[in-house]
Short mmCIF file of C-alpha atoms and ligand atoms in Angstrom, two decimals:
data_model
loop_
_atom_site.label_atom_id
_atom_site.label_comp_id
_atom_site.label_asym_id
_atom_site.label_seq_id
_atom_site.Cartn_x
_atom_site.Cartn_y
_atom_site.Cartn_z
CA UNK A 20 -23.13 13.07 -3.67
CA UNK A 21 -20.23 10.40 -3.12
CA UNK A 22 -21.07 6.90 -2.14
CA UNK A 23 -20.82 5.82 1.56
CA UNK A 24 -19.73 2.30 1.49
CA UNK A 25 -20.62 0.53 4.83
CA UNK A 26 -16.93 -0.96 4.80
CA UNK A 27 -13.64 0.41 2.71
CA UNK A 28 -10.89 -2.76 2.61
CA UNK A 29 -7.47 -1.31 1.68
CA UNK A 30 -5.12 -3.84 0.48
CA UNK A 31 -5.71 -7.01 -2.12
CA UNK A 32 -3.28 -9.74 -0.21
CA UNK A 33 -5.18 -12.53 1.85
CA UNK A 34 -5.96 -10.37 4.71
CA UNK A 35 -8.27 -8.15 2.37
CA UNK A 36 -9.47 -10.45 -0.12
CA UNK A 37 -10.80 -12.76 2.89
CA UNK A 38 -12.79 -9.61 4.52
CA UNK A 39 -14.08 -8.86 1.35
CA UNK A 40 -15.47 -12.17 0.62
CA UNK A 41 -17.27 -11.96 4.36
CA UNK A 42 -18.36 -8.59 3.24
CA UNK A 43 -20.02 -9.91 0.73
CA UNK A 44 -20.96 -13.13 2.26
CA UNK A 45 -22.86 -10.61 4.89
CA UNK A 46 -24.32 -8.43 2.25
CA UNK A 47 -22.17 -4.76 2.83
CA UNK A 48 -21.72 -2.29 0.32
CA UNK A 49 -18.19 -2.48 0.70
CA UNK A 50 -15.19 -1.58 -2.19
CA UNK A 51 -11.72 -3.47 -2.00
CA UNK A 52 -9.19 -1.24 -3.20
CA UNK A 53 -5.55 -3.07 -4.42
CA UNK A 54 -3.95 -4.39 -7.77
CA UNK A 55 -5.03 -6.93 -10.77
CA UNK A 56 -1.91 -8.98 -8.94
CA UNK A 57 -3.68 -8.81 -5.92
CA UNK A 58 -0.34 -9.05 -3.84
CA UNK A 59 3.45 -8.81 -5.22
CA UNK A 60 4.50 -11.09 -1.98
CA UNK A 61 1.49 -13.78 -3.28
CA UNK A 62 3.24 -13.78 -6.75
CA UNK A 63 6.92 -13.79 -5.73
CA UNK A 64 6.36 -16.99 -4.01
CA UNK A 65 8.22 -19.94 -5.50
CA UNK A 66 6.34 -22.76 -3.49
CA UNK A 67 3.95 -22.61 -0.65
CA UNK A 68 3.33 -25.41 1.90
CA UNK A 69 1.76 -24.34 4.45
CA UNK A 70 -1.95 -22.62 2.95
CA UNK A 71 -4.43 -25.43 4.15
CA UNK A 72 -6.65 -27.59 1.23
CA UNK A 73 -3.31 -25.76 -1.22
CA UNK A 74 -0.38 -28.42 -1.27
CA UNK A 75 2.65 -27.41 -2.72
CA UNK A 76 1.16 -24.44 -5.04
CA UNK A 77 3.30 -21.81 -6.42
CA UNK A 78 1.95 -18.19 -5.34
CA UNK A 79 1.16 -17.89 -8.94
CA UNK A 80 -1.34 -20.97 -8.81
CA UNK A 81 -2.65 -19.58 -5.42
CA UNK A 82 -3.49 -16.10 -6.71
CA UNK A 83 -5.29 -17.76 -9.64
CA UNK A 84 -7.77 -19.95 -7.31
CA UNK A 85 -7.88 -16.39 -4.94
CA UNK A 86 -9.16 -14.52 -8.36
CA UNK A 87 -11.59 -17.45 -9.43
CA UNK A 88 -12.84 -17.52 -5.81
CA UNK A 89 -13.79 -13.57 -6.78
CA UNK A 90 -14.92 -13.91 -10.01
CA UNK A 91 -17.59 -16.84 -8.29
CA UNK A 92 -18.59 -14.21 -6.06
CA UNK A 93 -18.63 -11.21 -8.39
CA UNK A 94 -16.07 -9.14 -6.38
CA UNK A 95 -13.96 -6.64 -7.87
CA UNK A 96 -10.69 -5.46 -6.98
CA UNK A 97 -10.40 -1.03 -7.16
CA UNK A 98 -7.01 -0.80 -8.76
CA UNK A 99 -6.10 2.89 -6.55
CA UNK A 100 -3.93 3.15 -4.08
CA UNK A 101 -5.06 4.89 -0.69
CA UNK A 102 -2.64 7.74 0.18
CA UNK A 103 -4.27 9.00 3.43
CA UNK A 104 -7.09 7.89 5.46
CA UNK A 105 -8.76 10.67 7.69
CA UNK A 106 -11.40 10.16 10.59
CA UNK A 107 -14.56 12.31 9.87
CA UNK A 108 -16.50 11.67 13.29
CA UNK A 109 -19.02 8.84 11.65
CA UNK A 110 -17.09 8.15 8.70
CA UNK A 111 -13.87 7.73 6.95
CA UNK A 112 -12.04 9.61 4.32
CA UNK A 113 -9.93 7.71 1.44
CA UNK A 114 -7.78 9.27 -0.25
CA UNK A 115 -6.77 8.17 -3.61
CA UNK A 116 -4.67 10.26 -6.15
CA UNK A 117 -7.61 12.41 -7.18
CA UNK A 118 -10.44 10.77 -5.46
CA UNK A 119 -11.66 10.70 -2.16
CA UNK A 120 -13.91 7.78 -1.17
CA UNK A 121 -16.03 7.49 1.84
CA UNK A 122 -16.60 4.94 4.32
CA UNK A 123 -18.27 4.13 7.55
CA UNK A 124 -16.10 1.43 8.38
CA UNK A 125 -12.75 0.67 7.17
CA UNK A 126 -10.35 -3.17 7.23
CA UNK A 127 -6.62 -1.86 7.06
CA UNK A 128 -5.17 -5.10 5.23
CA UNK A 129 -2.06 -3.50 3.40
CA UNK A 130 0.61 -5.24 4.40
CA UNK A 131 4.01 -4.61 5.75
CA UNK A 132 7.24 -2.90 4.44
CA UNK A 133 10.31 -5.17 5.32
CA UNK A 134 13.43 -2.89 5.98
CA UNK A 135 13.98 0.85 8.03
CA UNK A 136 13.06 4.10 6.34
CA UNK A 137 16.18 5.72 5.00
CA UNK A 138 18.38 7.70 6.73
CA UNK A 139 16.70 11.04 6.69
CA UNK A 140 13.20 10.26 4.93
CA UNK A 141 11.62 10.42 8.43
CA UNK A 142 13.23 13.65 9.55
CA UNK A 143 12.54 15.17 5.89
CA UNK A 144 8.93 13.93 5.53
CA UNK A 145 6.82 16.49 3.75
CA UNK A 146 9.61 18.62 3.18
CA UNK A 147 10.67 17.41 0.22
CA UNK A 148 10.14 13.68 0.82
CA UNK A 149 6.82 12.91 -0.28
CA UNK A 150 5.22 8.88 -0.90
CA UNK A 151 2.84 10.16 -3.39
CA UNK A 152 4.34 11.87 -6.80
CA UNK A 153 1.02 11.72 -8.27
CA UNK A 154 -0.67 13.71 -5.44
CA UNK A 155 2.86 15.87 -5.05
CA UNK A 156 3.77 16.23 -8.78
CA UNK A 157 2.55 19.96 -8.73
CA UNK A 158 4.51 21.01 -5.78
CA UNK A 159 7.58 19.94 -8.04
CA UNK A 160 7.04 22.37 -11.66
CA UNK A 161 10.56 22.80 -13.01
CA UNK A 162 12.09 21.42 -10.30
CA UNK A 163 14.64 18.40 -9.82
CA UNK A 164 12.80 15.32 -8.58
CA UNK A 165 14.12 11.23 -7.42
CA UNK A 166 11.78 8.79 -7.45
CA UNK A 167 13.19 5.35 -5.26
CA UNK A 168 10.57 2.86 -7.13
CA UNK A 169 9.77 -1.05 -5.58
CA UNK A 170 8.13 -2.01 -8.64
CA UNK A 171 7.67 -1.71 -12.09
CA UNK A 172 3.70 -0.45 -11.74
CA UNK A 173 5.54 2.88 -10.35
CA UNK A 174 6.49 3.82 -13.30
CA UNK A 175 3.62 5.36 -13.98
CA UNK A 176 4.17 7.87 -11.32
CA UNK A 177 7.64 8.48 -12.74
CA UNK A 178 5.77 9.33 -15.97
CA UNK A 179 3.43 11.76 -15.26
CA UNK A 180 6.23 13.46 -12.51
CA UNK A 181 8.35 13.64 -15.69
CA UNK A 182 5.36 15.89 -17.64
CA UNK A 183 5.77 18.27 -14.68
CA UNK A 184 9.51 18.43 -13.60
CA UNK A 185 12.50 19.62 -14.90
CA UNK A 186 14.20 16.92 -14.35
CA UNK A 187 13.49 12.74 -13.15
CA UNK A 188 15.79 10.49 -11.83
CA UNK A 189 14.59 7.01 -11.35
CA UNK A 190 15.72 4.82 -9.02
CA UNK A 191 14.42 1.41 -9.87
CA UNK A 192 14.80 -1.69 -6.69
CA UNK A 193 13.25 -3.96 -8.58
CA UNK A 194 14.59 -6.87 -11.15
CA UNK A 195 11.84 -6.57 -14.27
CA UNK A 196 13.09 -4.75 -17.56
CA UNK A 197 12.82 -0.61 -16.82
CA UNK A 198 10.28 1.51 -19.47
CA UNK A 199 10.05 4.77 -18.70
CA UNK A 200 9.47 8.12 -20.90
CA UNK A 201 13.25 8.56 -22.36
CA UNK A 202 13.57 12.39 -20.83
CA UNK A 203 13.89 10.27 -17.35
CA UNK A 204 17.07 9.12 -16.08
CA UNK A 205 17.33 6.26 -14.86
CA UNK A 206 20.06 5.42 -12.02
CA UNK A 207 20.94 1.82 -11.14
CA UNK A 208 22.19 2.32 -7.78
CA UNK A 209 21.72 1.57 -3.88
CA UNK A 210 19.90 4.82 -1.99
CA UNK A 211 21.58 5.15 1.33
CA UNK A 212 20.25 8.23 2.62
CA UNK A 213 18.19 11.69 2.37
CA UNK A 214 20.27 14.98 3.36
CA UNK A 215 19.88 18.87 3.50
CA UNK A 216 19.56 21.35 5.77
CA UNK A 217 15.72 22.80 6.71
CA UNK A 218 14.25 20.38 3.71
CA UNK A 219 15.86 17.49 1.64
CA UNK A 220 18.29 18.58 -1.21
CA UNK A 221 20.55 15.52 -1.76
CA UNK A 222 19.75 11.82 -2.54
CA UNK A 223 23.22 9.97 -1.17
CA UNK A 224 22.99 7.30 -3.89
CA UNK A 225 26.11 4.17 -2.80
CA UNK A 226 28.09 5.18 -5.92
CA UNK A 227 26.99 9.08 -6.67
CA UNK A 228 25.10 11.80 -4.92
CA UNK A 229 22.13 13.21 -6.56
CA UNK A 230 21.14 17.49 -5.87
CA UNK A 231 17.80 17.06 -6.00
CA UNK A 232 13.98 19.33 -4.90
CA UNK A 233 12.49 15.95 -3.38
CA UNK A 234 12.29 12.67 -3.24
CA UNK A 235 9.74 10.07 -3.74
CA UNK A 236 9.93 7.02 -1.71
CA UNK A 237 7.46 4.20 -3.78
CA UNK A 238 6.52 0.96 -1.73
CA UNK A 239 4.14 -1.60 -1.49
CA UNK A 240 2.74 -0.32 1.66
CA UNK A 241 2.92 3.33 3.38
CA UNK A 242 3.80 2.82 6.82
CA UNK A 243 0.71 2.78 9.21
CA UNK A 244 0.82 5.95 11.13
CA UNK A 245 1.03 7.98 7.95
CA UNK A 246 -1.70 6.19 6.27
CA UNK A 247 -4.17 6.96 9.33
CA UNK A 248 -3.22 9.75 11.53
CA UNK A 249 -4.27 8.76 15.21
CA UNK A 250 -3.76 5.05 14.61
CA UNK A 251 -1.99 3.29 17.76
CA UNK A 252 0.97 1.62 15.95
CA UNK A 253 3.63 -0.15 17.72
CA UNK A 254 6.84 -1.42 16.14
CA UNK A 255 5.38 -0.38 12.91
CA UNK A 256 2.61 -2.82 13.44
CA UNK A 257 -0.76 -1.61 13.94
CA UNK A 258 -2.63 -2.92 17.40
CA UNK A 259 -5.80 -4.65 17.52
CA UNK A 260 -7.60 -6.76 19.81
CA UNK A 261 -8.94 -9.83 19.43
CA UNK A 262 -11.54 -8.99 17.26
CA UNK A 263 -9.04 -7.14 14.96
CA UNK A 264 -10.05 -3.31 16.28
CA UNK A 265 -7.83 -0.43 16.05
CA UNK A 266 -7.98 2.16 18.65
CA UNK A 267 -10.13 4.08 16.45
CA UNK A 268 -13.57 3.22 16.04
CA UNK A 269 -14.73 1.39 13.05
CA UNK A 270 -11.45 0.78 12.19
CA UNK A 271 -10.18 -2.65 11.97
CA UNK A 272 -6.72 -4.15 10.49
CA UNK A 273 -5.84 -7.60 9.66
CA UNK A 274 -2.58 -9.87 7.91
CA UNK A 275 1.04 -8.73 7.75
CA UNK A 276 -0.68 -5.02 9.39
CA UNK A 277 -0.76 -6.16 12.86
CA UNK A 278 2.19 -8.45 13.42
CA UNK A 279 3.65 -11.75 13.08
CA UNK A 280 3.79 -14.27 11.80
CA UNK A 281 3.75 -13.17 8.47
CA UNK A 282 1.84 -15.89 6.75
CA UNK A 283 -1.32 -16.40 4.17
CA UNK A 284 -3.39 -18.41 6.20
CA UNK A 285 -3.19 -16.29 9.14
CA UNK A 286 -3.48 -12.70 7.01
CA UNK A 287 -6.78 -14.87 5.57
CA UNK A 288 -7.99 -15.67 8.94
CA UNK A 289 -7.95 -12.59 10.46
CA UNK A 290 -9.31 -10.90 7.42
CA UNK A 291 -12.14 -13.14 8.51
CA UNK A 292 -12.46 -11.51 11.43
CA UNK A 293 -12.04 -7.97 10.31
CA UNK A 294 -14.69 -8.13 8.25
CA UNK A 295 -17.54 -9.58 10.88
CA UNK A 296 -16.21 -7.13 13.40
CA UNK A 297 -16.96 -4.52 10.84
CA UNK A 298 -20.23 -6.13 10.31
CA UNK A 299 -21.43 -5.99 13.66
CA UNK A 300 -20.20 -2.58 14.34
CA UNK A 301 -22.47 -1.27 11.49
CA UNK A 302 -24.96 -3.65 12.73
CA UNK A 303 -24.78 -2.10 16.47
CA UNK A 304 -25.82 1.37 14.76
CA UNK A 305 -28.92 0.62 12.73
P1 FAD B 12 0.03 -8.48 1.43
O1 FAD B 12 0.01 -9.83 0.82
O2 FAD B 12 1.35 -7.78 1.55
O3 FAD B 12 -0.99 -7.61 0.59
C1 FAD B 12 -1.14 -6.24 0.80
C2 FAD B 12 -1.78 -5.64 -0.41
O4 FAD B 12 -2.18 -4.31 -0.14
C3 FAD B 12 -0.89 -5.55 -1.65
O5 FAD B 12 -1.64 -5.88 -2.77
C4 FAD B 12 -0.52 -4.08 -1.73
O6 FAD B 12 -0.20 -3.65 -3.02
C5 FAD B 12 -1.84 -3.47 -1.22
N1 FAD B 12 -1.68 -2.14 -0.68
C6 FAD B 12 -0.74 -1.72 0.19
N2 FAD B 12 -0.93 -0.44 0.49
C7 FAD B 12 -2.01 -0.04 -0.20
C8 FAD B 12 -2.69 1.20 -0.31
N3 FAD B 12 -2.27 2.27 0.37
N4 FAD B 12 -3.77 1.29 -1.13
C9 FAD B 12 -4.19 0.19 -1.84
N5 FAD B 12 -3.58 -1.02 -1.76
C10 FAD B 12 -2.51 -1.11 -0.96
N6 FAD B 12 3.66 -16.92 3.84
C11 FAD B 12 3.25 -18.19 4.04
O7 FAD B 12 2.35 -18.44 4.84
N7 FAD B 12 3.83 -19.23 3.34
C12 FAD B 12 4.81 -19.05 2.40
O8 FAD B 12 5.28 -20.00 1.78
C13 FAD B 12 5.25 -17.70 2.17
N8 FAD B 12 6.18 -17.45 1.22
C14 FAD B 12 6.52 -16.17 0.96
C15 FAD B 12 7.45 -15.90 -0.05
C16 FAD B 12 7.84 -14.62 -0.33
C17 FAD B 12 8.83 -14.36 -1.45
C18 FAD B 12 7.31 -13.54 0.43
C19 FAD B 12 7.72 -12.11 0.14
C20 FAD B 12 6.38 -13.77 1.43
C21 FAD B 12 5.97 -15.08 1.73
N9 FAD B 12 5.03 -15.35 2.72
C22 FAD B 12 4.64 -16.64 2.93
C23 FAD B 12 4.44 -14.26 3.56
C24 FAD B 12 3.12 -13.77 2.97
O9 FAD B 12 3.41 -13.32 1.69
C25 FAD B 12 2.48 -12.65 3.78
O10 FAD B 12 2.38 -13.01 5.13
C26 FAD B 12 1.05 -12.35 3.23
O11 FAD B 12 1.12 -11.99 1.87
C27 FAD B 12 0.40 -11.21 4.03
O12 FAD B 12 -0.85 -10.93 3.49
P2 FAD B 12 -1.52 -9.49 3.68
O13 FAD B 12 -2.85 -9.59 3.02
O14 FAD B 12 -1.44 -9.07 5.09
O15 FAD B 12 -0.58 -8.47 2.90
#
């Protein structure tokens, strides 16, 4: 039988890594799931002024006090990324690429995707635009695959698509050097947007089109609503109350998630609450 964790934290930025620490603090079985990195939009930052006791750190120097903070307090970070989270009545379902956790509370803490969708990757969603290639590589045997890539860990993905297709293109929209098995072709170009007629068959690309079976779309973050069917999202934030709470019980989200401003100290802060909301909702059912 599968461990229930009292709390499941999804996401490794400020929001999560502060609910974890008041996990632990408040003695949960909880698991943080994220990257070594903890957050690409920690490490991208050239100088931060604004993250109280922290004067003029780089988000380099930052994440290296956030992973010594951990380390003090023995917490460690489950590199998977959550494709789906389902409601079970009295628990939660997390779905990783081929594990499902389970949990009776869960802190949504991943973050936000700047930008719109492309054109078409809404309306083509499932039918042959998928944000998984892992989960979806089988669906795609001998077939013609994209995969639109934010960063160079998603190369993986492109990998192990490649052992399966007939064919990879990758798209890469990020700066760091590309390595990728050599039967993939990689296209340094703009995406613009997904067409086809009952299910996606062309990748308009600004300089060249691309016939393609699907598409994978590879972000930081999967947009709320997919990530947790029945979650009340609103401009592609999530809404909470004061105390952090979704609309679904025993779900809580905190940082970049639920709105602006987009900022460390307040993604820590209400991380901070998250997590003692969670608490005392597990609490009020002993
Ligand atoms: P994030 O930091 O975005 O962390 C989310 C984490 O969740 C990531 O690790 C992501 O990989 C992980 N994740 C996402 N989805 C999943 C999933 N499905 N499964 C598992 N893990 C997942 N703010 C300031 O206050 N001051 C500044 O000076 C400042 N400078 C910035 C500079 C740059 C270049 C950028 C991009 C942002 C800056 N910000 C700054 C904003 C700040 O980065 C964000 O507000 C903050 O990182 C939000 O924290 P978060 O924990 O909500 O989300």
């Amino acid at each position: 039988m599968s461990t229930r964790y009292d709390i499941a934290i999804v996401g490794s930025g400020p929001a999560g890594l502060s609910a974890a620490l008041n996990a632990k603090i408040r003695g949960k079985n909880f698991i943080i799931f994220g990257s070594d990195d903890l957050s690409n939009k920690l490490i991208k930052a050239k100088q931060i002024d604004n993250y109280l006791g922290f004067p003029n750190v780089s988000g380099i120097e930052l994440k290296n006090s956030f992973v010594n903070h951990l380390n003090k307090m023995d917490i460690n970070i489950t590199n998977e990324k959550i494709n789906n989270i389902y409601a079970m009545g009295d628990y939660y379902a997390l779905m990783a690429n081929d594990q499902v956790y389970e949990a009776s509370t869960i802190i949504l803490a991943s973050g936000v995707n700047f930008g719109k969708p492309f054109k078409g990757e809404e309306e083509f969603l499932g039918k042959g635009v998928g944000y998984c290639a892992t989960c979806d590589a089988a669906l795609y045997k001998n077939k013609i695959v994209a995969v639109i890539a934010q960063n160079k860990k998603d190369e993986s993905e492109a990998n192990f698509l490649s052992t399966v297709a007939s064919k990879v293109y990758y798209i890469p929209m990020y700066k760091e050097e590309i390595s990728v098995n050599k039967d993939i072709e990689v296209v340094k170009d703009i995406p613009l947007k997904i067409t086809g007629v009952n299910k996606a068959d062309q990748l308009v690309l600004k300089n060249t089109n691309l016939d393609i079976d699907g598409v994978f779309i590879l972000r930081d973050s999967i947009s709320p609503a997919h990530l947790v069917p029945g979650l009340s999202v609103k401009n592609n934030h999530v809404e909470v109350d004061n105390n952090m709470k979704t609309n679904l019980d025993g779900c809580f989200a905190a940082g970049d998630i639920v709105g602006q401003p987009h900022q460390y100290i307040k993604a820590a802060g209400e991380g901070n609450i998250a997590a003692l909301s969670a608490c005392s909702y597990l609490d009020s059912k002993d």
